[in-house]
XYZ file of C-alpha atoms in Angstrom:
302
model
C 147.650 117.743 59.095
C 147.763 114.556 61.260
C 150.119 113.511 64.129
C 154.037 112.962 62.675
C 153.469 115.060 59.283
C 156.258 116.472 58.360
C 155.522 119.891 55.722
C 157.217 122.451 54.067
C 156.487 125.890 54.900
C 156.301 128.208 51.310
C 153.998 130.603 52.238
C 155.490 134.490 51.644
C 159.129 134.528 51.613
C 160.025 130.909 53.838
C 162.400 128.801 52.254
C 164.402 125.600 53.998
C 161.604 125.734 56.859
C 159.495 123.027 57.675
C 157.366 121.790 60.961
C 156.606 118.601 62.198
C 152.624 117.997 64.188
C 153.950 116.236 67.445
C 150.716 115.160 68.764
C 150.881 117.122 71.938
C 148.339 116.040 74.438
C 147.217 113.501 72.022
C 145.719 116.270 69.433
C 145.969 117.132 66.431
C 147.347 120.640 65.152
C 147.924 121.844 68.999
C 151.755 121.804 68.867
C 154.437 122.071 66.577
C 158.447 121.713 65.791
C 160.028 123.592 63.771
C 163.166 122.697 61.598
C 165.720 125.026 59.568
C 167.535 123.263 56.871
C 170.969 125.665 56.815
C 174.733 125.587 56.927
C 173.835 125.108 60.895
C 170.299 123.424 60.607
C 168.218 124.016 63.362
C 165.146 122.880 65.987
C 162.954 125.698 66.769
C 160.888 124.652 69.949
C 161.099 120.643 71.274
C 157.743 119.646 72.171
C 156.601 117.926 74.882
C 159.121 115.538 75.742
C 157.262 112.644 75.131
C 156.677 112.740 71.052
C 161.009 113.715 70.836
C 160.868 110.160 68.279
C 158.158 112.148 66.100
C 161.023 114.925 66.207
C 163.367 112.882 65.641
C 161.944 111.144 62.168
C 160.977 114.774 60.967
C 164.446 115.489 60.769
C 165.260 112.110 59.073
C 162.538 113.368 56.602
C 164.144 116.439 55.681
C 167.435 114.846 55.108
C 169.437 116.215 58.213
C 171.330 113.538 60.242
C 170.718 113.659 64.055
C 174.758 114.719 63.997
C 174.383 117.094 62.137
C 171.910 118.798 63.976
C 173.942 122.132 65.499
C 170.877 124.281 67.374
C 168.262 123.508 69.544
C 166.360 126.971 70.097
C 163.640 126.892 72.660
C 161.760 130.074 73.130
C 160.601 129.594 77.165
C 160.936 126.577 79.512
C 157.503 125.639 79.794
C 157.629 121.925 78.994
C 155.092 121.965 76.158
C 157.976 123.904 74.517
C 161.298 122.682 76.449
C 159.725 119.620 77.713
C 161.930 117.565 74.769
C 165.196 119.757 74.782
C 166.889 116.639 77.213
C 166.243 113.967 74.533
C 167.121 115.530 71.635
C 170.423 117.131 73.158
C 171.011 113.202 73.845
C 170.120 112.012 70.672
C 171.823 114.888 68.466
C 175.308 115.274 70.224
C 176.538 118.288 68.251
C 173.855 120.423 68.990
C 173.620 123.026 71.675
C 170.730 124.196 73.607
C 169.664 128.276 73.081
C 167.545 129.351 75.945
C 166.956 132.528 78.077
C 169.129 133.272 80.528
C 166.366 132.935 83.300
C 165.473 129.553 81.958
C 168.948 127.982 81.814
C 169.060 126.469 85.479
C 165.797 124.632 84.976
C 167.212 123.108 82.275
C 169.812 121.760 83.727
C 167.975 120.946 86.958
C 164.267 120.677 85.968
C 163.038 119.484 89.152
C 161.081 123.033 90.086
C 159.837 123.313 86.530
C 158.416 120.272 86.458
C 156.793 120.740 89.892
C 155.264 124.016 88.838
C 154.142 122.234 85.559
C 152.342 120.019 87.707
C 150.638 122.361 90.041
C 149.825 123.876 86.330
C 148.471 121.483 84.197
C 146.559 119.438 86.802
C 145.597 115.714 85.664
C 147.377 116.681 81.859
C 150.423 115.300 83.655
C 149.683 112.292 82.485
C 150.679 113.453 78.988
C 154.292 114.507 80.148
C 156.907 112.466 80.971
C 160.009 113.642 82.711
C 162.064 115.943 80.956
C 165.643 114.842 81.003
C 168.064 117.384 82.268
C 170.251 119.120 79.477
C 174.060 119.577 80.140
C 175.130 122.185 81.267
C 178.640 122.595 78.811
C 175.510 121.940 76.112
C 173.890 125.207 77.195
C 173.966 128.562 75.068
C 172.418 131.305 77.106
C 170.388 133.888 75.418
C 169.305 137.420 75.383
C 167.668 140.371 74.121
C 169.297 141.786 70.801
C 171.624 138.305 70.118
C 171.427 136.026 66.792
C 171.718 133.122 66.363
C 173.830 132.807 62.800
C 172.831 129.577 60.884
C 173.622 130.579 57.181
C 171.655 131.974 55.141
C 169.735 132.495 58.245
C 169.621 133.726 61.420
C 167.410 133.932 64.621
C 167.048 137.398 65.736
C 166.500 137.195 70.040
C 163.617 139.742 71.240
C 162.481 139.290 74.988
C 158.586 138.736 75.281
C 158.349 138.488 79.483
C 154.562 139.225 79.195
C 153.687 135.327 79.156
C 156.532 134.273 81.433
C 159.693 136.128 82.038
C 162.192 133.276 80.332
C 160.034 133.881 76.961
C 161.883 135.218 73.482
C 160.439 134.911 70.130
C 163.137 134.204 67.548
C 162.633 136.300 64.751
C 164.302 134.840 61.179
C 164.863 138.004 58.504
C 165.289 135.890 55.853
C 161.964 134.643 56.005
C 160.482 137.694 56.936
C 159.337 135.326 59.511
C 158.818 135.562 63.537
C 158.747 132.167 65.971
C 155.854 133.316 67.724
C 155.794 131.138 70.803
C 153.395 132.226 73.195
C 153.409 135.907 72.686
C 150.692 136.152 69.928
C 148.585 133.698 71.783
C 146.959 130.221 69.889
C 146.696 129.785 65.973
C 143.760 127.154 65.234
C 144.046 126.670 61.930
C 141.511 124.609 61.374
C 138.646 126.786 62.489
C 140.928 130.081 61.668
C 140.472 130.992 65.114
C 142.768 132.735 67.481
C 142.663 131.539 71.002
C 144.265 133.249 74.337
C 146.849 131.369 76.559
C 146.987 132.671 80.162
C 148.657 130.440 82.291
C 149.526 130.747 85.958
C 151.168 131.787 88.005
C 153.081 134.877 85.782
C 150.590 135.736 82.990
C 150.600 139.650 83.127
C 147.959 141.035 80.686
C 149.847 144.369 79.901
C 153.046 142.155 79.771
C 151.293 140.522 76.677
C 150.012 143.570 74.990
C 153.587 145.062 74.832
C 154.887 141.730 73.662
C 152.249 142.037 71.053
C 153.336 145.316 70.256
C 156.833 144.278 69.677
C 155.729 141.281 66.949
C 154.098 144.229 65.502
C 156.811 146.405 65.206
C 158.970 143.959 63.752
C 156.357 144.134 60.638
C 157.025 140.807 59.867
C 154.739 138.718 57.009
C 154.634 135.602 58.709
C 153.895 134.156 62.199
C 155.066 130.924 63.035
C 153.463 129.202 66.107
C 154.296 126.808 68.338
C 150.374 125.817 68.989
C 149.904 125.783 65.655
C 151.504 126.442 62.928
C 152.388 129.144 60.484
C 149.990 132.209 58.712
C 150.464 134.796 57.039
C 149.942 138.180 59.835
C 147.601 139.607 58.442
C 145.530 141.445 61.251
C 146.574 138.477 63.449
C 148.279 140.767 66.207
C 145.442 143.890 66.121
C 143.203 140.573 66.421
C 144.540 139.239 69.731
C 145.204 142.476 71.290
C 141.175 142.152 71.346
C 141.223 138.123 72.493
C 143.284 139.358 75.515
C 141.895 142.307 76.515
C 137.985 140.652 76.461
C 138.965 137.695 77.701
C 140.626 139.044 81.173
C 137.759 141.295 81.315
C 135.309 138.353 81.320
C 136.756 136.536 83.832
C 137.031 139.842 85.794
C 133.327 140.665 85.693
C 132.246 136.619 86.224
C 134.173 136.711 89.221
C 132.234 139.612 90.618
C 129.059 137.642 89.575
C 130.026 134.343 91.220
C 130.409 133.264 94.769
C 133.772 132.023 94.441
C 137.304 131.405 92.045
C 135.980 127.681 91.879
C 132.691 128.318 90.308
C 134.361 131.211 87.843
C 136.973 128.351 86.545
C 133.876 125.511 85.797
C 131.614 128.618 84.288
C 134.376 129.181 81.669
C 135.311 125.615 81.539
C 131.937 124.715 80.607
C 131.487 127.232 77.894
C 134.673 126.579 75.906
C 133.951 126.495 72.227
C 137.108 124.460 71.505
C 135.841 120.861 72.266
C 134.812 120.284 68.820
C 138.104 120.694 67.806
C 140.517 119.663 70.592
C 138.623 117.348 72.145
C 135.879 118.011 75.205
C 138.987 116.667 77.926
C 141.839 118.954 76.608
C 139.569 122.098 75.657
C 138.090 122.260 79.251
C 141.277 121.653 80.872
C 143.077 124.475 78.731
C 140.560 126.846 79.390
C 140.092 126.153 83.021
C 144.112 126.993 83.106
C 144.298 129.810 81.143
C 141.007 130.849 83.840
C 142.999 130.043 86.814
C 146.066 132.592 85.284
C 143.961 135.470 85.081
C 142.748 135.044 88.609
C 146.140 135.337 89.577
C 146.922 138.611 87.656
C 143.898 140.065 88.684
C 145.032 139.059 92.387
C 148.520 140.623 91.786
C 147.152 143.960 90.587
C 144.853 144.514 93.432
């Protein structure tokens, strides 16, 4: 799947779903849109802000006018997932904006979150672009237990804190179908490879795992993720219980092997297997992030 693809989703029971490859970061299969083709069609998830045209055109290609675009459902305010809300809000003028209520205000005002994003992402800034700020009368604020009614679908609201506290997956019955986010970590589907994601500063590794055991107790067939795309569960979420768990407890045992946080972040970064698929820049940088997030936890919980 290449950079602007637009594909229908008929895997188990999905119907009117498709998701559009947005290029994030300049790679291929990292991160994805979703769209819902219903009485109220809907964006899942808005990219990075900078590929919103690429967003834009998918809808175009699944026949829904930019006005009549009525939801824009972002499941956290990191800007790889709400870095595009303020563009498309702009560009589709009937839509509203779902997000947590914790997220809201950096919506609106997205000066800290783009500061944070920054002390974050390091020199992958570069890839961003300044998120416009969303209206606030074009807000719809979120929480645990609410839907989202579209038709003949709807997007069940479950709280997943464990990766940051403004996260919710959207779960979609119909579809017997769960918008993943971050909370079942990184689908690669070209190497069929699940990956963590650990960022700083509020990655909390028992956070995660009950996250993950909430995906698993909605027993749905099919995970849809934002970085990348959808799968059938399987023994997905058994499967990255494991990815966390060992991967916190190798950068807690490097760290007592190494002199210091610094050398711990370049051991890791230099060992990623992901370069061969993401490109040497962005699989270093990822890793050295997610790195850097469990050296915070591991701070906190001393």
């Amino acid at each position: 799947m290449g950079v602007g693809d637009v594909r229908e989703i008929t895997i188990g029971d999905c119907t009117d779903l498709y998701y559009v490859d947005t290029g994030m970061y300049e790679t291929d299969e990292y991160g994805a849109v979703y769209i819902l083709d219903d009485d109220r069609p809907a964006l899942v998830e808005t990219g990075i802000g900078t590929n919103h045209d690429l967003i834009l055109a998918a809808l175009e290609a699944v026949g829904i006018d930019r006005e009549a675009l009525e939801v824009i459902a972002v499941s956290h305010i990191h800007l790889d997932h709400a870095g595009g809300a303020g563009f498309l809000a702009e560009a589709c003028p009937n839509a509203e904006v779902y997000v947590s209520g914790i997220g809201a205000p950096h919506l609106i005002d997205p000066s800290r979150l783009v500061a944070g994003t920054k002390e974050a992402v390091g020199d992958q800034w570069e890839f961003y672009t300044e998120p416009k700020p969303v209206p606030e009368d074009r807000i719809t604020e979120i929480e645990d237990g609410e839907t989202i009614d579209l038709g003949e679908h709807e997007l069940r609201v479950h709280e997943a804190p464990g990766h940051a506290p403004h996260q919710v997956v959207f779960e979609d019955p119909a579809n017997d179908a769960v918008f993943t986010a971050d909370a079942a970590g990184i689908w690669v589907p070209s190497v069929e490879r699940l990956e963590e994601t650990s960022p700083p500063p509020q990655f909390d590794l028992e956070g995660c795992l009950a996250d993950v055991e909430m995906l698993q107790d909605l027993d749905r067939s099919v995970l849809l993720y934002t970085h990348f795309g959808p799968r059938r569960t399987g023994e997905a979420l058994e499967a990255y219980e494991t990815v966390l768990t060992d991967w916190v407890e190798a950068v807690e045992r490097k760290r007592g092997e190494l002199a210091d946080d610094g050398s711990v972040i370049e051991h890791f970064a230099d060992a990623t297997e992901m370069a061969d698929v993401w490109g040497e820049r962005k699989a270093t940088a990822e890793t050295a992030m997610n790195v850097r997030g469990v050296l915070a936890y591991l701070d906190r919980r001393e």
